[in-house]
XYZ file of C-alpha atoms in Angstrom:
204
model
C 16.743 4.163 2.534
C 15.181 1.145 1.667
C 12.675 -0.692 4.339
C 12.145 -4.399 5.042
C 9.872 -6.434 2.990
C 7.411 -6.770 5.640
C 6.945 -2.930 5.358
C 4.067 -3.803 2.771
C 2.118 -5.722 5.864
C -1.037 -3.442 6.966
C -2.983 -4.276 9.938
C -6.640 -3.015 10.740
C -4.782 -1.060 13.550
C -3.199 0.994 10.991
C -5.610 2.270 9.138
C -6.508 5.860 8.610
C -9.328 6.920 11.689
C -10.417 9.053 9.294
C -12.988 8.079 6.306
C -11.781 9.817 2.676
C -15.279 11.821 2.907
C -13.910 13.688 5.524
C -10.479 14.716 4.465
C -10.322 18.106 2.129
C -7.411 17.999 0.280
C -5.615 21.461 -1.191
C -2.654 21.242 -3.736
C -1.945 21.410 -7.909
C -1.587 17.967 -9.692
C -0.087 17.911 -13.326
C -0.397 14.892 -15.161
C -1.670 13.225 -11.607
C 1.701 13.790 -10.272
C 1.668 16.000 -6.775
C 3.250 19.244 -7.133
C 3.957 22.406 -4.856
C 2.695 22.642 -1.139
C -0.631 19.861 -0.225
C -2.481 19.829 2.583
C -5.318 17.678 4.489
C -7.625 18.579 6.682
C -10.267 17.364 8.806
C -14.096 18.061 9.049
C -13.153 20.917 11.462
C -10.419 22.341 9.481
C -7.741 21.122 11.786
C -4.666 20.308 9.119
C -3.617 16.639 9.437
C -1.111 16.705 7.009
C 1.272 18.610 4.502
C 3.368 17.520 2.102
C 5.862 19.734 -0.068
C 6.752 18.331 -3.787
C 9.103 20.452 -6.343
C 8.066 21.668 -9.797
C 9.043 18.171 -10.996
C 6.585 16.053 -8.329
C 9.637 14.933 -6.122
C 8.860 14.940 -2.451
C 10.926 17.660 -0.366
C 9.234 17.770 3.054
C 6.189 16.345 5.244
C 4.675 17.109 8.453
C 1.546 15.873 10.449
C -0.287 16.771 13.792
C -2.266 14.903 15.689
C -6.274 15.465 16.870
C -5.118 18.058 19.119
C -3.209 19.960 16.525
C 0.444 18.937 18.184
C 3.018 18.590 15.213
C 3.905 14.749 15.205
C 6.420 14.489 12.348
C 8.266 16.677 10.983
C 10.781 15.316 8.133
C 12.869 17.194 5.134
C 13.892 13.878 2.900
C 17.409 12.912 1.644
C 18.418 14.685 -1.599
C 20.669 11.535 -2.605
C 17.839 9.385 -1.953
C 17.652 7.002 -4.673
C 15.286 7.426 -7.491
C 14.317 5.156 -10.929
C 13.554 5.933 -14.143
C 10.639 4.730 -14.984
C 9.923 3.227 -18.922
C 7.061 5.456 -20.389
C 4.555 3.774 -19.027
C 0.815 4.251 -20.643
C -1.705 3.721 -17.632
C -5.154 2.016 -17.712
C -6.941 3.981 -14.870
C -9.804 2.832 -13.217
C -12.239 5.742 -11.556
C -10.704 5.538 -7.949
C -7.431 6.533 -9.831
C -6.508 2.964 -9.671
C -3.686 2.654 -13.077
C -2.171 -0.705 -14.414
C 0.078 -1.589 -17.370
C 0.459 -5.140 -18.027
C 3.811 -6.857 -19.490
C 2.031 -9.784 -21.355
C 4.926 -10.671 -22.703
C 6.135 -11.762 -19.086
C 3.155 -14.178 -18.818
C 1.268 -17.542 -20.053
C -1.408 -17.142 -21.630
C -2.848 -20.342 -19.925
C -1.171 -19.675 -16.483
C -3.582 -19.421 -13.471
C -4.391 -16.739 -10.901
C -4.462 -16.074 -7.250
C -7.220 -17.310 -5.359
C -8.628 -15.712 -2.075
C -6.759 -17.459 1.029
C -3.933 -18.780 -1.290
C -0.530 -18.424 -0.823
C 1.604 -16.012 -3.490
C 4.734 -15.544 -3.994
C 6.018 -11.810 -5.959
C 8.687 -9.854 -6.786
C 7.986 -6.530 -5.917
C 9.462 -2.783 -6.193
C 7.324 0.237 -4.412
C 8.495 3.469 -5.391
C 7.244 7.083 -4.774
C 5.715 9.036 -7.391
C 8.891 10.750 -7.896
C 10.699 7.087 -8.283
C 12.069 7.014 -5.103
C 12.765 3.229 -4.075
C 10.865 2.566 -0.656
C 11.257 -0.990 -0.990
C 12.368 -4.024 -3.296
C 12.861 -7.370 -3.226
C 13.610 -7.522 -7.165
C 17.285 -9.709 -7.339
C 16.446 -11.302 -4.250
C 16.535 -15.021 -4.039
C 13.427 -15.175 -2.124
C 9.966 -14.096 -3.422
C 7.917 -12.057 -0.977
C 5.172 -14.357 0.245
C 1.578 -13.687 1.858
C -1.927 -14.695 1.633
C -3.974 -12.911 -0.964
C -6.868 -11.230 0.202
C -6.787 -11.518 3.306
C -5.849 -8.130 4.433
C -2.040 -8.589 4.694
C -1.028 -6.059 2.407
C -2.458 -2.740 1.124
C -6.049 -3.101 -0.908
C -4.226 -1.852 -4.165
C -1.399 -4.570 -3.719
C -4.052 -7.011 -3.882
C -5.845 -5.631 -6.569
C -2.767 -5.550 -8.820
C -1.612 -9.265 -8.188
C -5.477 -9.954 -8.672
C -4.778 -8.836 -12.408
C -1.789 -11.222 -13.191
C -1.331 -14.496 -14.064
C 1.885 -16.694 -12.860
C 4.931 -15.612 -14.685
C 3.157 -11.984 -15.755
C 4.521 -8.729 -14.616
C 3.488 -5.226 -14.716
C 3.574 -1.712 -13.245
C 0.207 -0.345 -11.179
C -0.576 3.352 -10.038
C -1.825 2.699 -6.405
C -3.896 5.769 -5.379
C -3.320 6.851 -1.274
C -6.760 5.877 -0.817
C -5.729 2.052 -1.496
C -2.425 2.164 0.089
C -1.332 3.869 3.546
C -3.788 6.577 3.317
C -3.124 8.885 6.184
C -0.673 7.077 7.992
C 3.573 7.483 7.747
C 5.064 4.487 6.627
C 8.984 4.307 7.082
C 9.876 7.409 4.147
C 6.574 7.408 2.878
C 4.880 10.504 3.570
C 1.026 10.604 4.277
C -1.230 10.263 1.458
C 1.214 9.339 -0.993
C 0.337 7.506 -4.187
C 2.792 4.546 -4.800
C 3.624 3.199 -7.889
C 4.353 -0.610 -8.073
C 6.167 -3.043 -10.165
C 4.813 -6.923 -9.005
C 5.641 -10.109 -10.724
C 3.666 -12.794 -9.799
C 5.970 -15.614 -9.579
C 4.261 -18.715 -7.817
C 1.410 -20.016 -5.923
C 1.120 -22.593 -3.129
C-alpha cells in the first residue's frame, strides 16, 4: 500500500523517547541487509521491538510493546505487496551507515543547491530494504515541496537533497537512526533502514 506524500513529514513529537545509546539491538545482517528474527531492547531489557525478515532481507512480520511491556502492534505484511528492482547500485557509506550513489549524469554541473530555510521541490521514491514501495511521487505532476532543514522531513532526507544539485538524481541508504527510528510509520516497521531515490527538481 502506498502512503500519502506527507508521510515523509516528522515532527519533534515523533521522535524516538529513546536515545540510540540505549537500545541493544540482536539480529544477523548480510551485506547490511536485515535478515532472520531482530530485536530491540531497552536499558532494562524490556523488548521494544521485533522485526522478522526472510533469508532474502524481505520483511515478514513486526511487533512492538510499549514501557509497560503491553504488545502495541502486531502486523504480518502483504505477500503481494509491491516490490522494485533495484539497478546494482555501488554505495558511498559514510560511518553512521549513511550510503549515496549519485546520477551525475542527471545534473548541471553549474546548477545550485539547497539552502537552509529554502523552499525544494523533489521527486521522491522510499522503499524498504527489501524494495517494497512505501511511498512515491515519481510520474506525478507535482513535485513534493518543503523547507530544507528545517526539520520537516527525516535528518537523512535532508542530508541526501543536501548532496544534489538542481536537475541531479540519485539513490541514498538512510540508516533507522536518520529516519523513523523507533517509531511505526504507515507499513514501515520500527527501525527500518529506507532506501531513497530523490531528484532535486527546483528551488523557490
Amino acid at each position: 500500500m502506498k502512503l500519502k506524500s506527507w508521510i515523509i513529514i516528522v515532527f519533534v513529537s515523533l521522535l524516538p523517547m529513546l536515545s540510540w545509546s540505549q537500545i541493544a539491538h540482536e539480529g544477523e545482517l548480510q551485506d547490511r541487509l536485515r535478515i532472520g528474527r531482530h530485536v530491540w531492547k531497552d536499558v532494562s531489557g524490556q523488548i521494544k521491538a521485533e522485526v522478522t525478515y526472510d533469508a532474502a532481507g524481505v520483511v515478514q512480520s513486526f511487533r512492538t510493546w510499549d514501557d509497560r511491556g503491553l504488545l502495541m502492534d502486531d502486523v504480518r505484511m502483504d505477500g503481494k505487496r509491491k516490490r522494485e528492482e533495484f539497478p546494482p547500485l555501488d554505495f558511498t557509506y559514510d560511518d553512521d551507515g549513511f550510503g549515496y550513489v549519485l546520477i551525475a549524469a542527471h545534473g548541471n554541473d553549474d546548477g545550485p543547491k539547497a539552502r537552509a530555510g529554502e523552499r525544494v521541490a523533489v521527486y521522491y521514491e522510499g522503499s524498504l530494504q527489501d524494495g517494497t514501495v512505501f511511498d512515491s511521487n515519481y510520474g506525478g505532476k507535482k513535485p513534493f515541496r518543503f523547507k530544507f532543514q528545517m526539520g520537516e522531513v527525516v535528518p537523512g532526507f535532508d542530508r541526501a537533497v543536501e548532496m544534489l544539485k538542481v536537475g541531479e538524481e540519485g539513490y541514498f541508504w538512510i540508516p533507522a537512526s536518520l529516519g523513523y527510528g523507533a517509531d511505526v510509520v504507515g507499513t514501515i516497521p520500527p527501525f527500518s533502514d529506507l532506501l531513497f531515490r530523490i531528484k532535486l527538481v527546483d528551488l523557490n
